């Protein structure tokens, strides 16, 4: 069996971590089923450049990590990755900061990652690279002679092509993507947006086979919705019933990020209390939102905004013995997540845009099937493509948010049971094993196709070649038609 080499910007020590983001959770789960190792940044910033990777093994997981320099941290991590790619891919061009020097550092860190990893690669390894920090890494590995299957998976959404085209280096990024055998995304809508972008940026063409031709390469672009491990959240029958709080709890668990729609949520909650005074003192919103990327300006702004909003709402509606919003600036320990989800009457998950959103799936999987809570889910979370039986809501529309909250609070038991049963089936069917296995299988196949071990058929390949050379002449017109085909 081939080794699986997982690569992501940040490698987490799960024994030490109190909080883990969605990417680490997904990678860790996949590595428990494959031999191999996890390569990336150890989270440390060292003044001096240190190219020697640190190898560690714990709980059956092997990690190989390097540190970043202060310049790498500022310009690669906070800069190009989180102040350019993150906002643009989330369709927040207004927050993007195209600073000189960011892109050069982004490239040099990708080169450093590639040159440290390349000597560790064995001929049968399958390399799976995660997320927007590392788009150019496959191209750098190819330059070093690595011919193994290399796949990319983007955990965050792909905004509309028009936004992506505003990135000054968009053509170079498109070329970098062409070095992958497989590009995996979370949703069908992301697949459409990326194909549209590649067509407009570098005249990529959708082939009749469903693959995309970009420059002289062909790649597969498909969606693989990330799942969770539902058994981590289900309650064993032997467990004692979980105590539910006297005041019905609405739970919010997010990283403190402007994409998560937290101000909209707080405002809608205030409006709900204003319009439905009969529910005051009976419900409370508990929002966990630990800060991330605090030195990026937009993150400091959102923190200040939320503190002001929760203070204003608590000041206006609060009583001596009731605080409407319990806003907690810490991560929730993972061991306690299940019980907190299960004892909360409503899971309120309303990002403005989100790749998938694992919290929504964790909430569903934690519910008591005989007396489940209700999931309110943003129509702009990737998970909404799958979780159609949630109360779907437009987080930009305050009236819709207030109405959704009212519907969820008033929902009769039989409807809660029916919705939750369907949601739980969907979450179980698309679990994290399904996600990583199907991605791994597709990547292996795509890699073999590239190196000619599995040609679709000689005739088909020739036909595609002819098609591609005639259409080069009519590139812009053709690319438009190909989009219509897709
Ligand atoms: P995230 O933006 O981190 O992930 P999400 O999918 O919700 O978002 O995953 C968060 C994970 O971290 C969950 O497992 C959750 O339990 C945990 N978490 C979040 N806030 C927490 C808190 N306050 N305390 C404790 N744990 C917390 C990125 C993308 C998502 C995509 C994932 C996985 O932005 O869209 O779903 O990757 O692909």
PDB file of N, CA, C and O in Angstrom, residues 340-390:
ATOM      1  N   UNK A 340     -22.154  19.671  24.927  1.00  0.00           N
ATOM      2  CA  UNK A 340     -22.688  21.029  24.779  1.00  0.00           C
ATOM      3  C   UNK A 340     -23.632  21.107  23.569  1.00  0.00           C
ATOM      4  O   UNK A 340     -24.723  21.680  23.645  1.00  0.00           O
ATOM      5  N   UNK A 341     -23.224  20.485  22.460  1.00  0.00           N
ATOM      6  CA  UNK A 341     -24.125  20.455  21.289  1.00  0.00           C
ATOM      7  C   UNK A 341     -25.448  19.794  21.673  1.00  0.00           C
ATOM      8  O   UNK A 341     -26.532  20.264  21.348  1.00  0.00           O
ATOM      9  N   UNK A 342     -25.332  18.657  22.357  1.00  0.00           N
ATOM     10  CA  UNK A 342     -26.519  17.845  22.636  1.00  0.00           C
ATOM     11  C   UNK A 342     -27.473  18.543  23.599  1.00  0.00           C
ATOM     12  O   UNK A 342     -28.685  18.373  23.531  1.00  0.00           O
ATOM     13  N   UNK A 343     -26.927  19.300  24.513  1.00  0.00           N
ATOM     14  CA  UNK A 343     -27.807  19.951  25.485  1.00  0.00           C
ATOM     15  C   UNK A 343     -28.271  21.328  24.994  1.00  0.00           C
ATOM     16  O   UNK A 343     -28.897  22.062  25.751  1.00  0.00           O
ATOM     17  N   UNK A 344     -27.993  21.657  23.743  1.00  0.00           N
ATOM     18  CA  UNK A 344     -28.434  22.958  23.219  1.00  0.00           C
ATOM     19  C   UNK A 344     -29.639  22.760  22.306  1.00  0.00           C
ATOM     20  O   UNK A 344     -29.617  21.911  21.409  1.00  0.00           O
ATOM     21  N   UNK A 345     -30.668  23.531  22.525  1.00  0.00           N
ATOM     22  CA  UNK A 345     -31.928  23.388  21.793  1.00  0.00           C
ATOM     23  C   UNK A 345     -31.776  23.774  20.319  1.00  0.00           C
ATOM     24  O   UNK A 345     -32.419  23.210  19.435  1.00  0.00           O
ATOM     25  N   UNK A 346     -30.872  24.715  20.063  1.00  0.00           N
ATOM     26  CA  UNK A 346     -30.675  25.172  18.685  1.00  0.00           C
ATOM     27  C   UNK A 346     -29.177  25.283  18.396  1.00  0.00           C
ATOM     28  O   UNK A 346     -28.416  25.797  19.220  1.00  0.00           O
ATOM     29  N   UNK A 347     -28.762  24.806  17.202  1.00  0.00           N
ATOM     30  CA  UNK A 347     -27.399  25.035  16.723  1.00  0.00           C
ATOM     31  C   UNK A 347     -27.485  26.148  15.685  1.00  0.00           C
ATOM     32  O   UNK A 347     -28.167  26.013  14.670  1.00  0.00           O
ATOM     33  N   UNK A 348     -26.807  27.261  15.953  1.00  0.00           N
ATOM     34  CA  UNK A 348     -26.970  28.439  15.080  1.00  0.00           C
ATOM     35  C   UNK A 348     -25.664  28.635  14.309  1.00  0.00           C
ATOM     36  O   UNK A 348     -24.669  29.106  14.863  1.00  0.00           O
ATOM     37  N   UNK A 349     -25.701  28.281  13.021  1.00  0.00           N
ATOM     38  CA  UNK A 349     -24.495  28.259  12.199  1.00  0.00           C
ATOM     39  C   UNK A 349     -24.755  29.090  10.943  1.00  0.00           C
ATOM     40  O   UNK A 349     -25.316  28.602   9.975  1.00  0.00           O
ATOM     41  N   UNK A 350     -24.372  30.364  10.999  1.00  0.00           N
ATOM     42  CA  UNK A 350     -24.779  31.230   9.895  1.00  0.00           C
ATOM     43  C   UNK A 350     -23.616  32.044   9.304  1.00  0.00           C
ATOM     44  O   UNK A 350     -23.637  33.280   9.302  1.00  0.00           O
ATOM     45  N   UNK A 351     -22.601  31.326   8.760  1.00  0.00           N
ATOM     46  CA  UNK A 351     -21.514  32.054   8.100  1.00  0.00           C
ATOM     47  C   UNK A 351     -22.004  32.783   6.851  1.00  0.00           C
ATOM     48  O   UNK A 351     -22.974  32.355   6.218  1.00  0.00           O
ATOM     49  N   UNK A 352     -21.284  33.853   6.503  1.00  0.00           N
ATOM     50  CA  UNK A 352     -21.621  34.583   5.275  1.00  0.00           C
ATOM     51  C   UNK A 352     -21.126  33.801   4.061  1.00  0.00           C
ATOM     52  O   UNK A 352     -21.662  33.923   2.963  1.00  0.00           O
ATOM     53  N   UNK A 353     -20.082  33.034   4.271  1.00  0.00           N
ATOM     54  CA  UNK A 353     -19.554  32.137   3.242  1.00  0.00           C
ATOM     55  C   UNK A 353     -18.624  31.175   3.960  1.00  0.00           C
ATOM     56  O   UNK A 353     -17.833  31.606   4.798  1.00  0.00           O
ATOM     57  N   UNK A 354     -18.708  29.889   3.654  1.00  0.00           N
ATOM     58  CA  UNK A 354     -17.895  28.901   4.360  1.00  0.00           C
ATOM     59  C   UNK A 354     -17.664  27.720   3.428  1.00  0.00           C
ATOM     60  O   UNK A 354     -18.599  27.320   2.718  1.00  0.00           O
ATOM     61  N   UNK A 355     -16.434  27.181   3.427  1.00  0.00           N
ATOM     62  CA  UNK A 355     -16.128  26.060   2.548  1.00  0.00           C
ATOM     63  C   UNK A 355     -17.134  24.946   2.763  1.00  0.00           C
ATOM     64  O   UNK A 355     -17.875  24.543   1.861  1.00  0.00           O
ATOM     65  N   UNK A 356     -17.157  24.413   3.991  1.00  0.00           N
ATOM     66  CA  UNK A 356     -18.136  23.397   4.346  1.00  0.00           C
ATOM     67  C   UNK A 356     -18.861  23.832   5.612  1.00  0.00           C
ATOM     68  O   UNK A 356     -20.023  24.124   5.622  1.00  0.00           O
ATOM     69  N   UNK A 357     -18.162  23.865   6.705  1.00  0.00           N
ATOM     70  CA  UNK A 357     -18.604  24.098   8.075  1.00  0.00           C
ATOM     71  C   UNK A 357     -18.907  22.780   8.773  1.00  0.00           C
ATOM     72  O   UNK A 357     -19.975  22.178   8.608  1.00  0.00           O
ATOM     73  N   UNK A 358     -17.929  22.342   9.545  1.00  0.00           N
ATOM     74  CA  UNK A 358     -18.041  21.065  10.236  1.00  0.00           C
ATOM     75  C   UNK A 358     -18.892  21.167  11.492  1.00  0.00           C
ATOM     76  O   UNK A 358     -19.462  20.181  11.940  1.00  0.00           O
ATOM     77  N   UNK A 359     -18.989  22.371  12.064  1.00  0.00           N
ATOM     78  CA  UNK A 359     -19.776  22.539  13.286  1.00  0.00           C
ATOM     79  C   UNK A 359     -21.229  22.107  13.027  1.00  0.00           C
ATOM     80  O   UNK A 359     -21.854  21.440  13.857  1.00  0.00           O
ATOM     81  N   UNK A 360     -21.758  22.434  11.846  1.00  0.00           N
ATOM     82  CA  UNK A 360     -23.150  22.074  11.544  1.00  0.00           C
ATOM     83  C   UNK A 360     -23.320  20.555  11.578  1.00  0.00           C
ATOM     84  O   UNK A 360     -24.312  20.029  12.085  1.00  0.00           O
ATOM     85  N   UNK A 361     -22.324  19.840  11.043  1.00  0.00           N
ATOM     86  CA  UNK A 361     -22.425  18.373  11.011  1.00  0.00           C
ATOM     87  C   UNK A 361     -22.240  17.787  12.413  1.00  0.00           C
ATOM     88  O   UNK A 361     -22.896  16.829  12.798  1.00  0.00           O
ATOM     89  N   UNK A 362     -21.316  18.405  13.182  1.00  0.00           N
ATOM     90  CA  UNK A 362     -21.090  17.920  14.550  1.00  0.00           C
ATOM     91  C   UNK A 362     -22.353  18.109  15.397  1.00  0.00           C
ATOM     92  O   UNK A 362     -22.711  17.250  16.202  1.00  0.00           O
ATOM     93  N   UNK A 363     -23.039  19.222  15.197  1.00  0.00           N
ATOM     94  CA  UNK A 363     -24.259  19.489  15.967  1.00  0.00           C
ATOM     95  C   UNK A 363     -25.310  18.413  15.674  1.00  0.00           C
ATOM     96  O   UNK A 363     -25.903  17.839  16.590  1.00  0.00           O
ATOM     97  N   UNK A 364     -25.492  18.112  14.383  1.00  0.00           N
ATOM     98  CA  UNK A 364     -26.490  17.104  13.989  1.00  0.00           C
ATOM     99  C   UNK A 364     -26.144  15.752  14.610  1.00  0.00           C
ATOM    100  O   UNK A 364     -26.992  15.072  15.200  1.00  0.00           O
ATOM    101  N   UNK A 365     -24.865  15.359  14.490  1.00  0.00           N
ATOM    102  CA  UNK A 365     -24.458  14.030  14.955  1.00  0.00           C
ATOM    103  C   UNK A 365     -24.563  13.893  16.473  1.00  0.00           C
ATOM    104  O   UNK A 365     -24.629  12.779  16.996  1.00  0.00           O
ATOM    105  N   UNK A 366     -24.596  15.003  17.200  1.00  0.00           N
ATOM    106  CA  UNK A 366     -24.620  14.944  18.669  1.00  0.00           C
ATOM    107  C   UNK A 366     -26.032  14.843  19.241  1.00  0.00           C
ATOM    108  O   UNK A 366     -26.192  14.643  20.449  1.00  0.00           O
ATOM    109  N   UNK A 367     -27.049  15.009  18.402  1.00  0.00           N
ATOM    110  CA  UNK A 367     -28.406  15.120  18.948  1.00  0.00           C
ATOM    111  C   UNK A 367     -28.984  13.791  19.426  1.00  0.00           C
ATOM    112  O   UNK A 367     -28.660  12.726  18.908  1.00  0.00           O
ATOM    113  N   UNK A 368     -29.873  13.887  20.400  1.00  0.00           N
ATOM    114  CA  UNK A 368     -30.640  12.735  20.879  1.00  0.00           C
ATOM    115  C   UNK A 368     -31.755  12.491  19.853  1.00  0.00           C
ATOM    116  O   UNK A 368     -32.625  13.352  19.671  1.00  0.00           O
ATOM    117  N   UNK A 369     -31.765  11.332  19.160  1.00  0.00           N
ATOM    118  CA  UNK A 369     -32.747  11.129  18.087  1.00  0.00           C
ATOM    119  C   UNK A 369     -34.186  11.240  18.588  1.00  0.00           C
ATOM    120  O   UNK A 369     -35.094  11.570  17.825  1.00  0.00           O
ATOM    121  N   UNK A 370     -34.419  10.993  19.874  1.00  0.00           N
ATOM    122  CA  UNK A 370     -35.790  11.029  20.402  1.00  0.00           C
ATOM    123  C   UNK A 370     -36.221  12.439  20.806  1.00  0.00           C
ATOM    124  O   UNK A 370     -37.411  12.708  20.974  1.00  0.00           O
ATOM    125  N   UNK A 371     -35.260  13.341  20.976  1.00  0.00           N
ATOM    126  CA  UNK A 371     -35.612  14.719  21.361  1.00  0.00           C
ATOM    127  C   UNK A 371     -34.526  15.673  20.843  1.00  0.00           C
ATOM    128  O   UNK A 371     -33.822  16.324  21.623  1.00  0.00           O
ATOM    129  N   UNK A 372     -34.423  15.729  19.512  1.00  0.00           N
ATOM    130  CA  UNK A 372     -33.282  16.485  18.959  1.00  0.00           C
ATOM    131  C   UNK A 372     -33.497  17.984  18.940  1.00  0.00           C
ATOM    132  O   UNK A 372     -34.626  18.471  18.941  1.00  0.00           O
ATOM    133  N   UNK A 373     -32.396  18.715  18.884  1.00  0.00           N
ATOM    134  CA  UNK A 373     -32.446  20.153  18.693  1.00  0.00           C
ATOM    135  C   UNK A 373     -32.570  20.466  17.202  1.00  0.00           C
ATOM    136  O   UNK A 373     -32.622  19.565  16.358  1.00  0.00           O
ATOM    137  N   UNK A 374     -32.607  21.763  16.894  1.00  0.00           N
ATOM    138  CA  UNK A 374     -32.823  22.205  15.511  1.00  0.00           C
ATOM    139  C   UNK A 374     -31.563  22.919  15.013  1.00  0.00           C
ATOM    140  O   UNK A 374     -31.005  23.762  15.718  1.00  0.00           O
ATOM    141  N   UNK A 375     -31.162  22.580  13.791  1.00  0.00           N
ATOM    142  CA  UNK A 375     -30.011  23.260  13.179  1.00  0.00           C
ATOM    143  C   UNK A 375     -30.506  24.400  12.290  1.00  0.00           C
ATOM    144  O   UNK A 375     -31.310  24.186  11.381  1.00  0.00           O
ATOM    145  N   UNK A 376     -30.025  25.616  12.596  1.00  0.00           N
ATOM    146  CA  UNK A 376     -30.261  26.743  11.685  1.00  0.00           C
ATOM    147  C   UNK A 376     -28.969  26.920  10.904  1.00  0.00           C
ATOM    148  O   UNK A 376     -27.894  27.101  11.497  1.00  0.00           O
ATOM    149  N   UNK A 377     -29.054  26.842   9.590  1.00  0.00           N
ATOM    150  CA  UNK A 377     -27.832  26.820   8.772  1.00  0.00           C
ATOM    151  C   UNK A 377     -27.897  27.852   7.653  1.00  0.00           C
ATOM    152  O   UNK A 377     -28.910  27.964   6.944  1.00  0.00           O
ATOM    153  N   UNK A 378     -26.810  28.577   7.488  1.00  0.00           N
ATOM    154  CA  UNK A 378     -26.708  29.555   6.407  1.00  0.00           C
ATOM    155  C   UNK A 378     -26.742  28.863   5.045  1.00  0.00           C
ATOM    156  O   UNK A 378     -26.061  27.856   4.830  1.00  0.00           O
ATOM    157  N   UNK A 379     -27.517  29.449   4.129  1.00  0.00           N
ATOM    158  CA  UNK A 379     -27.536  28.905   2.769  1.00  0.00           C
ATOM    159  C   UNK A 379     -26.182  29.087   2.077  1.00  0.00           C
ATOM    160  O   UNK A 379     -25.942  28.499   1.034  1.00  0.00           O
ATOM    161  N   UNK A 380     -25.274  29.874   2.672  1.00  0.00           N
ATOM    162  CA  UNK A 380     -23.962  30.111   2.065  1.00  0.00           C
ATOM    163  C   UNK A 380     -22.841  29.281   2.699  1.00  0.00           C
ATOM    164  O   UNK A 380     -21.668  29.500   2.414  1.00  0.00           O
ATOM    165  N   UNK A 381     -23.216  28.329   3.548  1.00  0.00           N
ATOM    166  CA  UNK A 381     -22.209  27.372   4.039  1.00  0.00           C
ATOM    167  C   UNK A 381     -22.192  26.233   3.027  1.00  0.00           C
ATOM    168  O   UNK A 381     -23.246  25.826   2.527  1.00  0.00           O
ATOM    169  N   UNK A 382     -20.986  25.688   2.735  1.00  0.00           N
ATOM    170  CA  UNK A 382     -20.924  24.554   1.807  1.00  0.00           C
ATOM    171  C   UNK A 382     -21.855  23.433   2.255  1.00  0.00           C
ATOM    172  O   UNK A 382     -22.468  22.749   1.440  1.00  0.00           O
ATOM    173  N   UNK A 383     -21.990  23.250   3.570  1.00  0.00           N
ATOM    174  CA  UNK A 383     -22.813  22.165   4.108  1.00  0.00           C
ATOM    175  C   UNK A 383     -24.270  22.267   3.667  1.00  0.00           C
ATOM    176  O   UNK A 383     -24.997  21.267   3.667  1.00  0.00           O
ATOM    177  N   UNK A 384     -24.707  23.464   3.273  1.00  0.00           N
ATOM    178  CA  UNK A 384     -26.114  23.630   2.890  1.00  0.00           C
ATOM    179  C   UNK A 384     -26.442  22.861   1.602  1.00  0.00           C
ATOM    180  O   UNK A 384     -27.606  22.533   1.365  1.00  0.00           O
ATOM    181  N   UNK A 385     -25.412  22.524   0.792  1.00  0.00           N
ATOM    182  CA  UNK A 385     -25.684  21.708  -0.407  1.00  0.00           C
ATOM    183  C   UNK A 385     -26.135  20.312  -0.006  1.00  0.00           C
ATOM    184  O   UNK A 385     -26.813  19.633  -0.755  1.00  0.00           O
ATOM    185  N   UNK A 386     -25.719  19.873   1.202  1.00  0.00           N
ATOM    186  CA  UNK A 386     -26.078  18.525   1.654  1.00  0.00           C
ATOM    187  C   UNK A 386     -27.199  18.534   2.693  1.00  0.00           C
ATOM    188  O   UNK A 386     -28.073  17.688   2.666  1.00  0.00           O
ATOM    189  N   UNK A 387     -27.144  19.498   3.631  1.00  0.00           N
ATOM    190  CA  UNK A 387     -28.063  19.464   4.781  1.00  0.00           C
ATOM    191  C   UNK A 387     -29.351  20.237   4.473  1.00  0.00           C
ATOM    192  O   UNK A 387     -29.649  21.255   5.101  1.00  0.00           O
ATOM    193  N   UNK A 388     -30.109  19.713   3.532  1.00  0.00           N
ATOM    194  CA  UNK A 388     -31.291  20.436   3.061  1.00  0.00           C
ATOM    195  C   UNK A 388     -32.401  20.450   4.111  1.00  0.00           C
ATOM    196  O   UNK A 388     -33.359  21.213   3.993  1.00  0.00           O
ATOM    197  N   UNK A 389     -32.346  19.574   5.122  1.00  0.00           N
ATOM    198  CA  UNK A 389     -33.421  19.532   6.112  1.00  0.00           C
ATOM    199  C   UNK A 389     -33.164  20.406   7.336  1.00  0.00           C
ATOM    200  O   UNK A 389     -33.942  20.392   8.289  1.00  0.00           O
ATOM    201  N   UNK A 390     -32.086  21.176   7.283  1.00  0.00           N
ATOM    202  CA  UNK A 390     -31.881  22.183   8.338  1.00  0.00           C
ATOM    203  C   UNK A 390     -32.855  23.326   8.064  1.00  0.00           C
ATOM    204  O   UNK A 390     -33.474  23.386   6.994  1.00  0.00           O
TER     205      UNK A 390
END
